[in-house]
Amino acid sequence: MKKDKIAIIGLGYVGLPLARLFATKFPVVGFDINSKRISELMSGLDATLEVDNETLKSVLVDDVSDANGLYCTNQLEKIKDCNYYIITVPTPVDKNNRPVLTPLIKASETVGSVLKKGDIVIYESTVYPGATEEECIPVLERVSGLVFNQDFFAGYSPERINPGDKEHTVEKILKVTSGSTPAIGQKVDDLYRSVITAGTHLAPTIKVAEAAKVIENSQRDINIAFVNELAKIFNLMDINTHDVLEAAGSKWNFLPFKPGLVGGHCIGVDPYYLAQKAQEYGYHPEIILAGRRLNDSMGQYVASEVIKLMISEDIRIKDAKVLVLGITFKENCPDVRNTKAVDVIAALKEYGANVTIFDPWANEEEVLHEYNLKSIRTLPNEKFDAIVLTVSHKEFLNIDFSQIKNKKAVVYDVKNILSENIVDKRL
Ligand SMILES: NC(=O)c1ccc[n+]([C@@H]2O[C@H](COP(=O)([O-])OP(=O)(O)OC[C@H]3O[C@@H](n4cnc5c(N)ncnc54)[C@H](O)[C@@H]3O)[C@@H](O)[C@H]2O)c1
């Protein structure tokens, strides 16, 4: 019997760790349209920092073969020989928060052009229920000329990794699997079970697996929106929200969510996928979209709190020097996609403040390219009128705030990580 050969389409935060893991047991070809990413990966460097250089180098091979290992490429012919195609491309929203399926459709066209009888195409990208069968499969059929569930098959297995989290790595997170027929579901499940040490959960249908993923992130979004609302209420009442959450958290079934900015590629985006599909069915989601609205408004809220604090200290707002600590969407990770720190920055600028952005994790070029903002990776040797911590990077714990504060200055801590004697106010 011929050995299974896996192609992973899209080598980003999700695709690369998966490709690396499968490469320990299978011949794997990683395919990406970004040629810079391919050459970096083939030299053993992962700019997303999800796979360390040594681990990556330990699986890299010089060319496609039947031996276990990972070969990364942007050449279509190199994936022709595979029999599993796993698609891990982005699923963003547009400026009106509508799902953008273009990368998924384009990746399906790529796979369709090399699809053969007996192949299985597995989608991992987060989508709304129905996207695989209604949007992607028709593309595979059209381009390949093959018939679904007769000539080729499909699966859906959502990814649950958490960028920057070195503890819950891909093999240690239980994985939901599914297939386009019961037998294919079992095959897909066996494939993942061979590498995921935490095990798998075989869902009855592709739609169930798609829905499961999108509600995991929607649930988090709503829970965070709830504590963000609490933070606004308790702030008006002059009660420390974190003290309240700690006290309530002493009950066994109180959920430990914290207030903050909700950005990134997942939690702030995925609920819109579910909402859009619900609307297509004539249902207008209330709770899901209320959560989105509230979380999307937090950047403005943080900025207005900082400004009020400065006014209360008689600090002139126009041209005030404000230092923002952190521009990535989360701590200890270089990912700046859909970061809500930019909302804080934009609002502070609107008030007339002069903002400096310090983030030791963010790539300055990427920040400039994505947001037209200048960020720096070393702490400036200057003094500021206000300091706003938006991301809990570990480096921020070592800052000597007395060295960067003007005589009259305020410190606002969105993440509640700085000690009480440093902070004037927290979210
Ligand atoms: N980042 C996360 O934490 C996370 C977690 C779980 C699920 N997801 C989901 O996984 C999917 C991928 O997310 P990501 O964070 O890995 O994205 P990413 O942007 O890090 O990586 C996607 C990669 O796909 C490549 N790509 C884009 N179009 C392509 C095409 N047509 N053909 C080949 N390659 C293509 C890009 O060049 C990029 O390298 C999304 O649906 C996301 O919602 C992400």
Coordinates of C-alpha atoms and ligand atoms in Angstrom, one line a residue:
M1 CA 0.0 0.0 0.0
K2 CA 1.3 3.5 -0.9
K3 CA 2.2 5.6 2.1
D4 CA 0.0 8.6 2.9
K5 CA 1.4 11.9 1.8
I6 CA 0.0 15.1 3.2
A7 CA 0.0 18.6 1.7
I8 CA -0.7 21.5 4.1
I9 CA -2.0 24.6 2.2
G10 CA -1.2 27.8 4.1
L11 CA 1.8 27.8 6.4
G12 CA 0.8 30.4 9.0
Y13 CA 0.1 30.2 12.7
V14 CA -2.0 27.2 12.2
G15 CA -0.5 25.5 9.2
L16 CA 3.1 25.4 10.2
P17 CA 2.8 23.8 13.6
L18 CA 0.5 21.2 12.1
A19 CA 2.9 20.5 9.2
R20 CA 5.8 20.2 11.6
L21 CA 3.8 17.7 13.7
F22 CA 2.6 15.5 10.8
A23 CA 6.1 15.5 9.4
T24 CA 7.3 13.5 12.4
K25 CA 5.1 10.6 11.0
F26 CA 4.4 11.3 7.4
P27 CA 6.0 12.8 4.3
V28 CA 4.6 16.4 4.3
V29 CA 4.7 19.1 1.7
G30 CA 3.9 22.6 3.0
F31 CA 2.5 24.9 0.3
D32 CA 2.2 28.7 0.7
I33 CA 1.9 31.5 -1.8
N34 CA 4.2 33.7 0.2
S35 CA 7.7 33.0 -1.2
K36 CA 9.4 35.0 1.6
R37 CA 7.8 32.8 4.1
I38 CA 8.8 29.7 2.2
S39 CA 12.5 30.7 2.0
E40 CA 12.5 31.6 5.7
L41 CA 10.9 28.3 6.7
M42 CA 13.3 26.3 4.5
S43 CA 16.2 28.0 6.3
G44 CA 14.7 26.9 9.6
L45 CA 13.2 30.2 10.7
D46 CA 9.6 30.7 11.7
A47 CA 8.8 34.4 12.0
T48 CA 5.5 33.7 13.9
L49 CA 7.7 32.0 16.7
E50 CA 5.2 29.2 16.9
V51 CA 7.8 26.5 16.0
D52 CA 11.3 27.0 17.4
N53 CA 14.2 26.8 14.9
E54 CA 15.6 23.6 16.2
T55 CA 12.3 21.8 16.1
L56 CA 11.6 23.1 12.6
K57 CA 15.1 22.1 11.3
S58 CA 14.7 18.6 12.8
V59 CA 11.9 17.8 10.3
L60 CA 13.0 19.8 7.2
V61 CA 14.0 17.7 4.2
D62 CA 15.6 18.8 0.9
D63 CA 12.9 17.7 -1.5
V64 CA 9.6 15.9 -1.8
S65 CA 10.0 12.2 -1.3
D66 CA 8.3 9.3 0.4
A67 CA 10.4 9.7 3.6
N68 CA 8.9 11.4 6.7
G69 CA 9.7 15.1 7.0
L70 CA 8.6 18.6 5.8
Y71 CA 9.4 20.2 2.6
C72 CA 8.0 23.8 2.0
T73 CA 7.3 25.2 -1.4
N74 CA 5.2 27.6 -3.5
Q75 CA 5.4 25.2 -6.5
L76 CA 2.2 23.5 -7.4
E77 CA 3.8 20.4 -8.9
K78 CA 5.4 19.5 -5.6
I79 CA 2.0 18.8 -4.0
K80 CA 0.6 16.7 -6.9
D81 CA 1.6 13.4 -5.3
C82 CA -0.2 13.9 -2.0
N83 CA -3.4 12.1 -1.1
Y84 CA -4.4 14.3 1.9
Y85 CA -4.8 18.1 1.4
I86 CA -5.2 20.1 4.5
I87 CA -6.3 23.7 4.0
T88 CA -5.2 26.2 6.7
V89 CA -5.6 29.6 5.0
P90 CA -6.9 32.8 6.6
T91 CA -10.7 33.6 7.0
P92 CA -10.8 37.3 7.7
V93 CA -13.7 39.8 7.6
D94 CA -13.8 42.9 5.4
K95 CA -14.2 46.5 6.8
N96 CA -17.9 45.9 7.1
N97 CA -17.3 42.7 9.1
R98 CA -18.5 40.5 6.4
P99 CA -16.7 37.1 5.9
V100 CA -14.0 37.1 3.2
L101 CA -13.8 33.6 1.7
T102 CA -11.4 34.5 -1.1
P103 CA -8.3 32.8 0.4
L104 CA -10.4 29.7 1.0
I105 CA -11.8 29.7 -2.5
K106 CA -8.3 30.3 -4.0
A107 CA -6.8 27.5 -2.0
S108 CA -9.6 25.2 -3.1
E109 CA -8.8 26.1 -6.7
T110 CA -5.2 25.2 -6.1
V111 CA -6.1 21.9 -4.6
G112 CA -8.8 21.2 -7.2
S113 CA -6.1 21.5 -9.9
V114 CA -4.1 18.6 -8.5
L115 CA -7.0 16.5 -7.0
K116 CA -7.1 12.8 -7.9
K117 CA -9.5 10.0 -7.3
G118 CA -9.4 8.8 -3.7
D119 CA -8.0 12.0 -2.3
I120 CA -9.3 13.6 0.9
V121 CA -9.4 17.4 1.4
I122 CA -9.6 18.6 5.0
Y123 CA -10.4 22.2 5.9
E124 CA -9.1 23.6 9.1
S125 CA -9.9 27.3 8.7
T126 CA -12.6 28.7 10.9
V127 CA -15.8 29.2 8.9
Y128 CA -19.6 29.3 9.4
P129 CA -21.5 26.0 9.3
G130 CA -22.0 25.0 5.7
A131 CA -19.0 26.8 4.2
T132 CA -17.0 23.6 3.4
E133 CA -19.9 21.8 1.6
E134 CA -21.6 24.9 0.1
E135 CA -18.7 27.1 -0.9
C136 CA -15.5 25.0 -1.1
I137 CA -16.6 21.6 -2.4
P138 CA -18.2 23.1 -5.5
V139 CA -14.9 24.8 -6.3
L140 CA -13.0 21.5 -5.9
E141 CA -15.6 19.7 -8.2
R142 CA -15.5 22.5 -10.8
V143 CA -11.7 22.7 -11.1
S144 CA -10.9 19.0 -10.8
G145 CA -13.9 17.7 -12.8
L146 CA -14.3 15.0 -10.1
V147 CA -17.4 14.1 -8.2
F148 CA -17.7 14.7 -4.5
N149 CA -18.1 11.7 -2.2
Q150 CA -17.6 9.4 -5.2
D151 CA -14.2 10.4 -6.6
F152 CA -12.9 12.5 -3.7
F153 CA -13.9 13.2 -0.2
A154 CA -13.7 16.0 2.4
G155 CA -13.3 16.5 6.1
Y156 CA -13.3 19.4 8.5
S157 CA -11.1 19.6 11.6
P158 CA -11.0 23.0 13.3
E159 CA -7.8 24.2 14.8
R160 CA -7.7 25.3 18.5
I161 CA -4.2 26.6 19.0
N162 CA -3.6 29.7 20.9
P163 CA -0.7 31.8 19.4
G164 CA 2.2 32.4 21.8
D165 CA 1.0 29.5 24.1
K166 CA 3.9 27.2 24.5
E167 CA 2.0 24.9 26.8
H168 CA -1.1 24.1 24.8
T169 CA 0.7 23.1 21.6
V170 CA -1.2 21.5 18.7
E171 CA -0.5 17.9 19.7
K172 CA -1.7 18.6 23.3
I173 CA -5.1 20.0 22.3
L174 CA -7.9 17.6 21.8
K175 CA -9.0 17.9 18.1
V176 CA -12.5 17.8 16.7
T177 CA -12.6 15.8 13.4
S178 CA -15.3 15.1 10.8
G179 CA -15.7 13.6 7.3
S180 CA -18.1 13.8 4.4
T181 CA -19.2 10.2 4.9
P182 CA -19.1 8.1 8.1
A183 CA -16.2 6.1 6.7
I184 CA -14.2 9.2 5.7
G185 CA -14.9 10.7 9.2
Q186 CA -13.2 7.6 10.7
K187 CA -10.3 8.0 8.3
V188 CA -9.8 11.7 9.1
D189 CA -10.1 10.9 12.7
D190 CA -7.5 8.1 12.5
L191 CA -5.1 10.5 10.6
Y192 CA -5.2 13.1 13.4
R193 CA -5.3 10.6 16.2
S194 CA -1.9 9.3 14.9
V195 CA -0.2 12.6 15.9
I196 CA -2.5 14.4 18.4
T197 CA -1.6 12.9 21.8
A198 CA -4.5 14.6 23.5
G199 CA -6.9 12.6 21.3
T200 CA -9.8 13.5 19.0
H201 CA -13.5 13.9 19.0
L202 CA -15.2 12.6 15.9
A203 CA -18.2 14.9 15.2
P204 CA -21.1 13.3 13.2
T205 CA -21.0 15.8 10.3
I206 CA -18.8 18.5 8.8
K207 CA -21.4 21.1 9.7
V208 CA -21.4 20.1 13.4
A209 CA -17.6 20.4 13.4
E210 CA -17.7 23.8 11.7
A211 CA -20.4 25.1 14.1
A212 CA -18.5 23.7 17.2
K213 CA -15.4 25.8 16.3
V214 CA -17.2 29.0 15.6
I215 CA -19.2 28.8 18.8
E216 CA -16.1 28.2 20.9
N217 CA -14.8 31.6 19.9
S218 CA -18.2 33.3 20.0
Q219 CA -18.7 32.0 23.6
R220 CA -15.3 33.5 24.6
D221 CA -16.2 36.8 22.9
I222 CA -19.6 37.0 24.7
N223 CA -18.0 36.1 28.1
I224 CA -15.3 38.8 27.7
A225 CA -18.0 41.3 26.6
F226 CA -19.8 40.6 29.8
V227 CA -16.8 41.3 32.0
N228 CA -16.0 44.4 29.9
E229 CA -19.5 45.6 30.6
L230 CA -19.0 44.9 34.3
A231 CA -15.7 46.9 34.2
K232 CA -17.6 49.9 32.8
I233 CA -20.3 49.6 35.5
F234 CA -18.0 49.1 38.4
N235 CA -15.8 51.9 37.2
L236 CA -18.8 54.3 37.5
M237 CA -19.4 52.9 41.0
D238 CA -15.7 53.3 42.0
I239 CA -15.4 49.5 42.7
N240 CA -12.3 47.6 41.6
T241 CA -13.5 45.1 39.0
H242 CA -10.6 42.7 39.6
D243 CA -11.5 42.5 43.3
V244 CA -15.0 41.8 42.4
L245 CA -14.0 39.1 39.9
E246 CA -11.7 37.5 42.4
A247 CA -14.4 37.4 45.0
A248 CA -17.0 36.0 42.6
G249 CA -14.4 33.6 41.3
S250 CA -14.3 31.9 44.7
K251 CA -17.5 30.1 43.6
W252 CA -16.9 26.8 41.9
N253 CA -18.9 27.6 38.7
F254 CA -18.0 31.3 38.2
L255 CA -16.2 31.6 34.9
P256 CA -12.7 33.3 35.2
F257 CA -12.9 35.9 32.3
K258 CA -11.1 39.2 32.5
P259 CA -11.8 42.5 30.9
G260 CA -9.6 43.7 28.0
L261 CA -9.3 44.5 24.3
V262 CA -10.5 41.7 22.0
G263 CA -8.4 41.5 18.9
G264 CA -6.6 39.0 16.8
H265 CA -7.6 36.7 13.9
C266 CA -10.1 34.6 15.9
I267 CA -12.3 35.8 18.8
G268 CA -13.0 39.2 17.3
V269 CA -13.7 37.8 13.9
D270 CA -15.3 34.4 14.1
P271 CA -18.6 35.6 15.7
Y272 CA -19.3 37.6 12.5
Y273 CA -19.1 34.4 10.5
L274 CA -21.8 32.9 12.6
A275 CA -23.9 36.1 12.6
Q276 CA -23.7 36.4 8.8
K277 CA -24.9 32.9 8.3
A278 CA -27.7 33.3 10.9
Q279 CA -28.9 36.4 9.0
E280 CA -29.0 34.4 5.8
Y281 CA -31.5 32.2 7.5
G282 CA -33.5 35.2 8.6
Y283 CA -32.4 35.2 12.2
H284 CA -30.8 38.4 13.5
P285 CA -28.4 37.5 16.3
E286 CA -28.8 39.7 19.3
I287 CA -26.4 38.4 22.0
I288 CA -23.6 37.6 19.5
L289 CA -23.6 41.0 17.9
A290 CA -24.1 42.8 21.2
G291 CA -20.9 41.1 22.4
R292 CA -19.1 42.2 19.3
R293 CA -20.3 45.8 19.6
L294 CA -19.3 46.0 23.2
N295 CA -15.8 44.5 22.7
D296 CA -15.2 46.6 19.6
S297 CA -15.9 49.8 21.6
M298 CA -13.3 49.1 24.4
G299 CA -10.4 50.9 22.7
Q300 CA -12.4 54.1 22.6
Y301 CA -13.4 53.6 26.2
V302 CA -9.8 53.0 27.4
A303 CA -8.6 56.1 25.7
S304 CA -11.4 58.2 27.2
E305 CA -10.6 56.8 30.7
V306 CA -6.9 57.8 30.2
I307 CA -7.8 61.3 29.1
K308 CA -10.2 61.8 32.1
L309 CA -7.4 60.6 34.4
M310 CA -5.0 63.1 32.8
I311 CA -7.5 65.9 33.1
S312 CA -8.0 65.0 36.8
E313 CA -4.2 65.4 37.3
D314 CA -4.2 68.8 35.4
I315 CA -2.1 67.4 32.6
R316 CA -2.5 69.2 29.3
I317 CA -3.9 66.9 26.7
K318 CA -2.9 68.6 23.5
D319 CA 0.6 67.4 22.5
A320 CA 0.8 65.4 25.7
K321 CA 3.4 62.6 25.4
V322 CA 1.7 59.3 25.8
L323 CA 3.5 55.9 25.8
V324 CA 1.5 52.9 24.7
L325 CA 3.0 49.6 25.9
G326 CA 2.1 46.9 23.4
I327 CA 0.6 46.8 20.0
T328 CA 0.3 43.1 19.3
F329 CA -3.2 41.6 19.8
K330 CA -2.0 39.5 22.8
E331 CA 0.9 38.9 25.2
N332 CA 4.2 37.4 24.4
C333 CA 3.4 36.9 20.7
P334 CA 4.3 38.9 17.6
D335 CA 0.9 38.7 16.0
V336 CA -0.5 42.2 15.2
R337 CA -3.5 41.1 13.1
N338 CA -6.7 42.9 14.1
T339 CA -5.1 44.3 17.3
K340 CA -7.4 46.6 19.2
A341 CA -4.5 48.6 20.7
V342 CA -4.7 50.6 17.5
D343 CA -8.2 51.8 18.5
V344 CA -6.7 53.1 21.8
I345 CA -3.9 54.8 19.9
A346 CA -6.3 56.3 17.3
A347 CA -8.6 57.7 20.0
L348 CA -5.7 59.2 22.0
K349 CA -4.4 60.9 18.8
E350 CA -7.9 62.3 18.1
Y351 CA -7.8 63.9 21.5
G352 CA -4.5 65.6 20.4
A353 CA -2.0 63.4 22.3
N354 CA 1.4 62.5 20.9
V355 CA 1.7 58.8 21.0
T356 CA 4.8 56.6 21.2
I357 CA 4.3 52.9 20.8
F358 CA 6.8 50.5 22.4
D359 CA 6.4 46.8 21.7
P360 CA 9.4 44.5 22.0
W361 CA 7.5 41.7 20.2
A362 CA 6.0 43.5 17.2
N363 CA 7.8 43.7 13.9
E364 CA 8.1 47.4 13.1
E365 CA 7.8 47.0 9.4
E366 CA 4.6 45.0 9.8
V367 CA 3.1 47.6 12.1
L368 CA 4.0 50.3 9.6
H369 CA 2.6 48.3 6.7
E370 CA -0.6 47.2 8.5
Y371 CA -1.5 50.3 10.4
N372 CA 0.8 53.1 9.1
L373 CA 2.1 53.5 12.7
K374 CA 5.6 53.7 13.9
S375 CA 6.5 51.3 16.8
I376 CA 9.8 50.7 18.5
R377 CA 11.3 47.7 20.1
T378 CA 13.4 49.3 22.8
L379 CA 12.1 51.4 25.6
P380 CA 12.7 55.1 24.8
N381 CA 15.0 57.1 27.1
E382 CA 12.3 59.8 27.5
K383 CA 9.7 60.9 30.0
F384 CA 5.9 60.7 29.4
D385 CA 2.8 62.4 30.7
A386 CA 0.8 59.2 30.4
I387 CA 1.6 55.5 30.1
V388 CA -1.0 53.0 28.9
L389 CA -0.3 49.3 29.2
T390 CA -2.5 47.5 26.6
V391 CA -0.8 44.1 26.3
S392 CA 0.7 42.0 29.1
H393 CA 4.1 41.3 27.5
K394 CA 6.4 39.9 30.2
E395 CA 9.1 42.6 29.5
F396 CA 6.7 45.3 30.8
L397 CA 7.0 43.9 34.3
N398 CA 10.7 44.9 34.4
I399 CA 10.1 48.6 33.4
D400 CA 11.3 51.1 36.0
F401 CA 8.3 53.5 35.6
S402 CA 10.0 56.2 37.7
Q403 CA 12.5 56.6 34.8
I404 CA 9.9 57.2 32.1
K405 CA 7.3 59.3 34.0
N406 CA 7.2 63.0 34.0
K407 CA 6.7 64.6 37.4
K408 CA 3.0 64.8 36.7
A409 CA 2.0 61.6 34.9
V410 CA -0.6 58.8 35.0
V411 CA -0.3 55.1 34.4
Y412 CA -3.3 53.1 33.1
D413 CA -3.2 49.3 33.1
V414 CA -5.7 47.6 30.8
K415 CA -4.4 44.1 31.8
N416 CA -4.1 44.5 35.5
I417 CA -0.5 43.2 35.6
L418 CA 1.4 46.1 37.2
S419 CA 1.6 46.5 40.9
E420 CA -0.8 48.9 42.7
N421 CA 1.9 51.4 43.6
I422 CA 2.7 52.0 39.9
V423 CA -0.8 52.2 38.5
D424 CA -3.3 55.1 38.8
K425 CA -6.2 53.3 37.2
R426 CA -6.9 49.9 35.6
L427 CA -9.7 48.7 33.4
Ligands
LIG1 N1 -4.0 32.0 14.6 C1 -4.8 31.3 15.4 O1 -4.6 31.3 16.6 C2 -5.9 30.4 14.9 C3 -6.4 29.4 15.8 C4 -7.4 28.6 15.4 C5 -7.9 28.7 14.1 N2 -7.4 29.7 13.3 C6 -7.9 29.7 11.9 O2 -7.0 29.1 11.1 C7 -7.0 29.7 9.8 C8 -5.6 30.2 9.4 O3 -5.2 31.1 10.4 P1 -3.7 31.5 10.6 O4 -3.6 32.3 11.9 O5 -2.8 30.3 10.5 O6 -3.4 32.5 9.4 P2 -2.0 33.1 8.9 O7 -2.3 34.4 8.2 O8 -1.0 33.0 10.0 O9 -1.5 32.0 7.8 C9 -2.2 31.8 6.6 C10 -1.1 31.4 5.6 O10 -1.8 31.1 4.4 C11 -1.2 31.6 3.3 N3 -2.1 31.7 2.2 C12 -3.1 32.6 2.0 N4 -3.8 32.3 0.9 C13 -3.2 31.2 0.4 C14 -3.5 30.4 -0.8 N5 -4.5 30.7 -1.6 N6 -2.7 29.3 -1.0 C15 -1.7 29.0 -0.1 N7 -1.4 29.7 1.0 C16 -2.2 30.8 1.2 C17 -0.6 32.9 3.7 O11 0.5 33.3 2.9 C18 -0.2 32.6 5.2 O12 1.1 32.2 5.3 C19 -8.0 30.9 9.9 O13 -9.3 30.4 9.4 C20 -8.1 31.1 11.4 O14 -9.3 31.6 11.8 C21 -6.4 30.5 13.7

